[in-house]
mmCIF file of C-alpha atoms in Angstrom:
data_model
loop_
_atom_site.group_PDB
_atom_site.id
_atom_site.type_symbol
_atom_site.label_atom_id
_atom_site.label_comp_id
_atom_site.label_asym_id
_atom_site.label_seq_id
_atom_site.Cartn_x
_atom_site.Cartn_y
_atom_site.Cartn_z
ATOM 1 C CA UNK A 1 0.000 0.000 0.000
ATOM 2 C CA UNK A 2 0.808 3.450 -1.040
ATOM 3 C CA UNK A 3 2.302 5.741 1.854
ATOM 4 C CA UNK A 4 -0.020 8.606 0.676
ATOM 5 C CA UNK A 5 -3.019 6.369 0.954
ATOM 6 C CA UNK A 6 -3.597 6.585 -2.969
ATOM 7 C CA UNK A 7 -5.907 4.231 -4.631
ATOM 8 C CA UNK A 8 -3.990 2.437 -7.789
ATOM 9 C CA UNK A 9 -6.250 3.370 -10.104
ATOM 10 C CA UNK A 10 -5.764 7.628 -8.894
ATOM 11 C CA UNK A 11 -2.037 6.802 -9.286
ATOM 12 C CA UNK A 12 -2.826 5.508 -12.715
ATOM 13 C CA UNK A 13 -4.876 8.577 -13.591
ATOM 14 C CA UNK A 14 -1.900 10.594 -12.414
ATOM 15 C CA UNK A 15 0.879 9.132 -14.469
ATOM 16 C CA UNK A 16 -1.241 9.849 -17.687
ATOM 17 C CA UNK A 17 -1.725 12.962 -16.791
ATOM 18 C CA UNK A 18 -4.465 15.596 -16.998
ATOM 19 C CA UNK A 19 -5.227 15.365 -21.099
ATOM 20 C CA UNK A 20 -7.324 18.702 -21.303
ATOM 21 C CA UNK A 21 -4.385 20.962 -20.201
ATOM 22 C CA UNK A 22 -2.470 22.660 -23.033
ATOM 23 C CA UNK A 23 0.887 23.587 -21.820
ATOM 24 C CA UNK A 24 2.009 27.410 -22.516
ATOM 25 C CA UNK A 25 5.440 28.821 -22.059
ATOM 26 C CA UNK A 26 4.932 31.089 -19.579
ATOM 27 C CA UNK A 27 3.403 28.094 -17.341
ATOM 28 C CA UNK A 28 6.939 27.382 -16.043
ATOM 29 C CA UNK A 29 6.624 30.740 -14.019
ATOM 30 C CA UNK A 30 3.749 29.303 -12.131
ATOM 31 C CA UNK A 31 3.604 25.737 -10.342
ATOM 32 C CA UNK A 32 1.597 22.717 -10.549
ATOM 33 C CA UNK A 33 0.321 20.976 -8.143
ATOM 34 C CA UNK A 34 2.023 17.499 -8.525
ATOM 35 C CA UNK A 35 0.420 14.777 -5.901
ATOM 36 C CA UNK A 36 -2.572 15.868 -3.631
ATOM 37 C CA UNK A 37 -1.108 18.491 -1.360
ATOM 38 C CA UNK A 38 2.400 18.634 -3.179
ATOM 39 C CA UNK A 39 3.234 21.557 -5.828
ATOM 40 C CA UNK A 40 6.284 22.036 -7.921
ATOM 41 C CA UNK A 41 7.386 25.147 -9.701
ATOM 42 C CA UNK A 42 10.185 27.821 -9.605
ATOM 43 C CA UNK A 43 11.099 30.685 -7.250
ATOM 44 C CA UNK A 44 8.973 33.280 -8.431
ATOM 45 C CA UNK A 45 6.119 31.125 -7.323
ATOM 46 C CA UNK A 46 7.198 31.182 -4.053
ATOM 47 C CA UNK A 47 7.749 35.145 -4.158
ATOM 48 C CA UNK A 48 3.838 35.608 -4.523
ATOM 49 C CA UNK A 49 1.852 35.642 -1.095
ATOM 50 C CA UNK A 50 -1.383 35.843 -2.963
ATOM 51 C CA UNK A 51 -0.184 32.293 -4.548
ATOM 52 C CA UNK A 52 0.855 30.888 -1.810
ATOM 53 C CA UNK A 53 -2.340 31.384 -0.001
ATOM 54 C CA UNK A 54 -4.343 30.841 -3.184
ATOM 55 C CA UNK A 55 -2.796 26.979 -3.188
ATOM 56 C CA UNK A 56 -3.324 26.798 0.705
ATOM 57 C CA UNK A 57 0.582 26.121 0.846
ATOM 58 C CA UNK A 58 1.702 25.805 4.594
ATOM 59 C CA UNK A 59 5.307 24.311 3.922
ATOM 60 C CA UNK A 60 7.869 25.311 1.581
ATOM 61 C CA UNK A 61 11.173 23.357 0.546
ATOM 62 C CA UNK A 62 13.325 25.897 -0.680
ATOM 63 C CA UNK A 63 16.297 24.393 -2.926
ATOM 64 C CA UNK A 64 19.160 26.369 -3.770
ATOM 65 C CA UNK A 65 22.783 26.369 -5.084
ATOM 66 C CA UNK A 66 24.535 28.126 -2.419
ATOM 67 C CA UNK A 67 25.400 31.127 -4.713
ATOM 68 C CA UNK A 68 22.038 31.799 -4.998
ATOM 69 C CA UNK A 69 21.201 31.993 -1.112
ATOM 70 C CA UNK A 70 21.423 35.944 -1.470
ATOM 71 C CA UNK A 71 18.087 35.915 -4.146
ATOM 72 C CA UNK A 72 16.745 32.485 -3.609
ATOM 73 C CA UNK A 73 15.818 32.784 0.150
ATOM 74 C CA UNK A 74 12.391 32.122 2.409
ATOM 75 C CA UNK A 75 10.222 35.747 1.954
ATOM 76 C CA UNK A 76 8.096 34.735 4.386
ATOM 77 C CA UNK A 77 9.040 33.277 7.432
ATOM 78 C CA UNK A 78 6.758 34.089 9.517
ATOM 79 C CA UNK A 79 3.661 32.973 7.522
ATOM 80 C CA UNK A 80 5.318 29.516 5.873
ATOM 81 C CA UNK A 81 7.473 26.540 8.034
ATOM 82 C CA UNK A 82 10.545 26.416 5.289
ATOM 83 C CA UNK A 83 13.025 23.856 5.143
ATOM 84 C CA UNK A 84 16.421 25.087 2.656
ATOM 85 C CA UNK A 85 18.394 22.833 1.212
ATOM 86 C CA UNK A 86 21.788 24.584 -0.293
ATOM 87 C CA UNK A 87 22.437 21.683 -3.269
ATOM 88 C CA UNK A 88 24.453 22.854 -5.985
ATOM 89 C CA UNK A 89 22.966 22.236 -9.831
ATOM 90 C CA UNK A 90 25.779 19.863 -11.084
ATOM 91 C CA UNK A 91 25.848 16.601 -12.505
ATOM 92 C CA UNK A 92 28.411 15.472 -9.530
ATOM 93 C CA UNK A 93 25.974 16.884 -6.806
ATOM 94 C CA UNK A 94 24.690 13.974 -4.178
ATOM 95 C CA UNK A 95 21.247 14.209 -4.174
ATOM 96 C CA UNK A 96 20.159 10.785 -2.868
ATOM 97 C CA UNK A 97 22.247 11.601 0.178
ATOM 98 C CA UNK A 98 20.189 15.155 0.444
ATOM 99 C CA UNK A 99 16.929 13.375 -0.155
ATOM 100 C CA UNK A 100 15.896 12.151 3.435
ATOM 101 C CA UNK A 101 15.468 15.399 4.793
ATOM 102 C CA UNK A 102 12.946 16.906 2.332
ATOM 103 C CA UNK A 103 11.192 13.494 2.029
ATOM 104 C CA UNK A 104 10.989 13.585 5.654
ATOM 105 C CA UNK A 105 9.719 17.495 5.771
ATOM 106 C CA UNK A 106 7.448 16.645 2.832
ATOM 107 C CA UNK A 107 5.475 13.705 4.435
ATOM 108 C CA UNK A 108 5.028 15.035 8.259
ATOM 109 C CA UNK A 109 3.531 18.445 6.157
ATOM 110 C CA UNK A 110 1.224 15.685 4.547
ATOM 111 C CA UNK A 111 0.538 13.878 7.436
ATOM 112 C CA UNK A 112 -0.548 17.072 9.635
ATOM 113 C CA UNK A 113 -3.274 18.017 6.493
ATOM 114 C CA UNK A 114 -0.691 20.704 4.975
ATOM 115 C CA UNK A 115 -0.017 21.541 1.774
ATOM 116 C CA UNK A 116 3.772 21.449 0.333
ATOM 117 C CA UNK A 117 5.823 23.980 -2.591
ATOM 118 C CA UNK A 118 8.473 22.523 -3.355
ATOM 119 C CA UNK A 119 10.858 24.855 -5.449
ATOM 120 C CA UNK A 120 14.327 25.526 -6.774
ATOM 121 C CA UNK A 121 15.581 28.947 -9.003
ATOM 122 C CA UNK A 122 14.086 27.886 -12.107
ATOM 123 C CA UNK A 123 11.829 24.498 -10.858
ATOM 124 C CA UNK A 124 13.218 22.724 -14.467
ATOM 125 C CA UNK A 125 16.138 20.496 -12.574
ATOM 126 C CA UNK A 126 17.108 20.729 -8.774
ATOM 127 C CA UNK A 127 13.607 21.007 -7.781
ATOM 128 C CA UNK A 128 11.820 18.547 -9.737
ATOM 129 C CA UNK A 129 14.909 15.513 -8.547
ATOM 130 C CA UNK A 130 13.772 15.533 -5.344
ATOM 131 C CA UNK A 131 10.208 15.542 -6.115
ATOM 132 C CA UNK A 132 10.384 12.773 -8.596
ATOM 133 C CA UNK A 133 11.682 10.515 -6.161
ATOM 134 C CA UNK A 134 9.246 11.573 -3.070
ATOM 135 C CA UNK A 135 6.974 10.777 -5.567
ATOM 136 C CA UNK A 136 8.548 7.199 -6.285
ATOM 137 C CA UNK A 137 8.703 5.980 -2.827
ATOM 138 C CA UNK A 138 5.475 6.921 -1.517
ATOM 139 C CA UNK A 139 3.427 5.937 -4.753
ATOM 140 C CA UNK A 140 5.968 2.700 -5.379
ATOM 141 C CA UNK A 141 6.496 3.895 -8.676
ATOM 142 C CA UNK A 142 9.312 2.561 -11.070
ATOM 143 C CA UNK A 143 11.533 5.677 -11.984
ATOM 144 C CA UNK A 144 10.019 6.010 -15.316
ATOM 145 C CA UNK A 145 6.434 6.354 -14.199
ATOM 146 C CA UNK A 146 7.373 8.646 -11.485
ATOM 147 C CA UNK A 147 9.229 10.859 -13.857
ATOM 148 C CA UNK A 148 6.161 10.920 -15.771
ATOM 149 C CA UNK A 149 3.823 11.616 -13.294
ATOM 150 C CA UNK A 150 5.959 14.789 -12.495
ATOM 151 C CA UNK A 151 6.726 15.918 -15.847
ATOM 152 C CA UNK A 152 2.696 15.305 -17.245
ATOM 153 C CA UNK A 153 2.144 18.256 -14.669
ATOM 154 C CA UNK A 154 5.123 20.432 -15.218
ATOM 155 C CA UNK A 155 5.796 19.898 -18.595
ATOM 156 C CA UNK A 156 9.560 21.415 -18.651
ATOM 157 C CA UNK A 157 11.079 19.881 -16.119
ATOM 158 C CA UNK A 158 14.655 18.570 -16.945
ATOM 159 C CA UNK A 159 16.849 16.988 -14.226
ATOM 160 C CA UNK A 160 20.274 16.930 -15.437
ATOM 161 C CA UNK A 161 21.988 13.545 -16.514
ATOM 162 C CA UNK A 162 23.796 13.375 -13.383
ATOM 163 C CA UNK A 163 20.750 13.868 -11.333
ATOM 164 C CA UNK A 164 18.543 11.300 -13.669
ATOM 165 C CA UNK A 165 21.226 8.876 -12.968
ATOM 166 C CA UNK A 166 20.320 8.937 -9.535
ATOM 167 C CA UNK A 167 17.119 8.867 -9.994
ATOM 168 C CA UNK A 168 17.286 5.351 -11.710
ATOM 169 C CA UNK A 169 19.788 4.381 -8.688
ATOM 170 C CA UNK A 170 17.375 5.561 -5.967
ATOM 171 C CA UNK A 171 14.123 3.060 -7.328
ATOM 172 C CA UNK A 172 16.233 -0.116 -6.201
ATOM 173 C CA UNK A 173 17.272 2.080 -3.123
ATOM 174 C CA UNK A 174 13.760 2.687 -1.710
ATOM 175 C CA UNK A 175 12.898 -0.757 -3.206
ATOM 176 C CA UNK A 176 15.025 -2.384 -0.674
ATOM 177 C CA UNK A 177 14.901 -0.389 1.921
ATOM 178 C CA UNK A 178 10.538 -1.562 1.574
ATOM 179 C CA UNK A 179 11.292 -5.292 0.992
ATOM 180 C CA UNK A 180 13.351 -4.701 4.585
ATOM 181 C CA UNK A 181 10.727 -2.754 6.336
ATOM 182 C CA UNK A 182 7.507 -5.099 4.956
ATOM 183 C CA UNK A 183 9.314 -8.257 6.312
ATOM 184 C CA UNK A 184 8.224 -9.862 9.336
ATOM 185 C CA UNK A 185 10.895 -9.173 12.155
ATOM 186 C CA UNK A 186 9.939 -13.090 13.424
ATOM 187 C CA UNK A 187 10.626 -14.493 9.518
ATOM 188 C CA UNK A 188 14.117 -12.627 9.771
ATOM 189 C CA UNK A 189 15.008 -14.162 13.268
ATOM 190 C CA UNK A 190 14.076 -17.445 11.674
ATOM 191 C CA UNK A 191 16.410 -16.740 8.674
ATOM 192 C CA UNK A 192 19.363 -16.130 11.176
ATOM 193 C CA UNK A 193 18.861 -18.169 13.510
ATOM 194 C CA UNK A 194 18.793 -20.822 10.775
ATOM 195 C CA UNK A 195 21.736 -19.349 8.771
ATOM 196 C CA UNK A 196 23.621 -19.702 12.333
ATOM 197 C CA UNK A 197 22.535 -22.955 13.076
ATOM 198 C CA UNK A 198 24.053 -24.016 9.476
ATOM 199 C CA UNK A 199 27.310 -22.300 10.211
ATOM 200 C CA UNK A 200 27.867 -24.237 13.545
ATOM 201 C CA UNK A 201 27.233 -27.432 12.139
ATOM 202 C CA UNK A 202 29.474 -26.897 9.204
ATOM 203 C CA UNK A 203 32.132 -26.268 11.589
ATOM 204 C CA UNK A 204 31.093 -29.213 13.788
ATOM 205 C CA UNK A 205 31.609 -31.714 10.258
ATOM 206 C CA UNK A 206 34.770 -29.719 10.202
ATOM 207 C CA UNK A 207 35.817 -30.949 13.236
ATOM 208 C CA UNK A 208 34.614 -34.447 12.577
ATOM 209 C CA UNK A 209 36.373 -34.816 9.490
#
């Protein structure tokens, strides 16, 4: 089951995408509301109080290259709980290793009934990395569909290579890290007490012999 309580056919609605929206240039100044509660776009979206409030956003992950902290910075503080990541826009960035953080962020906004923006300078790479694989762990979502889902609602995204890399790395990642967490803690006491019990007697025939 879905983390964000999603039926499968909703998800499957959602990776096709909305087929009535014609996609217009200056749409990649605004930003799109990717899952239930969870928008994508760029920093001028996140400059406009009268958006913000018009989307019902309560949290706001502001991603930046660190020489853009001086423009690309939380406006309002006092109105918004922000979380910053400083990530530089590189192929050779980590992202996967920054990814915990604003996945954690993302989902306790969820969980309390908020609603999420989620933005970088331009929303076309930094941004939508980190959203395309919040959006592959808690939807289960090979890499492909959850790069669709994303890009069906914000048309020009464009991770860079290094970034999409990781983004293929990070599906076995978060499939692993499931197949560990949905396995019964008594099954895996069985397999080592078992794996043990094999050990010692291979050693006993050792002896033996």
């Amino acid at each position: 089951m879905n983390t964000l309580n999603l039926s499968d056919e909703h998800i499957k609605n959602l990776i096709q995408g909305p087929g009535d929206v014609e996609w217009r240039y200056e749409m990649r100044r605004e930003c799109q509301e990717i899952l239930p509660g969870l928008l994508l776009g760029p920093f001028q979206a996140s400059k406009s109080l009268d958006t913000l409030q018009g989307y019902g956003v309560t949290h706001i992950v502001c991603i930046r290259d660190q020489k853009e902290a001086f423009s690309v910075k939380p406006r309002f503080p006092d109105l918004f709980r922000y979380l910053v990541l400083d990530v530089e826009d590189n192929e050779e960035q980590n992202v996967i290793r920054l990814f915990p953080e604003a996945d954690q962020f993302i989902q306790q906004a969820l969980d309390q009934g908020g609603k999420v923006l989620v933005h970088c300078n331009g929303g076309i790479s930094l941004s939508p990395a980190f959203v395309v694989m919040f959006v592959m762990r808690h939807c289960h979502l090979s890499w492909e569909d959850a790069l669709h889902l994303v890009q069906n609602r914000r048309y020009c995204i464009s991770p860079n290579g290094g970034f999409l890399t990781q983004i293929k790395e990070y599906e076995s990642i978060y499939r692993a890290k499931a197949a560990v967490a949905n396995f019964p803690s008594g099954a895996m006491q069985r397999v080592v007490s078992r794996r043990k019990r094999d050990d010692d007697e291979e050693i006993d025939d050792r002896q033996v012999g």
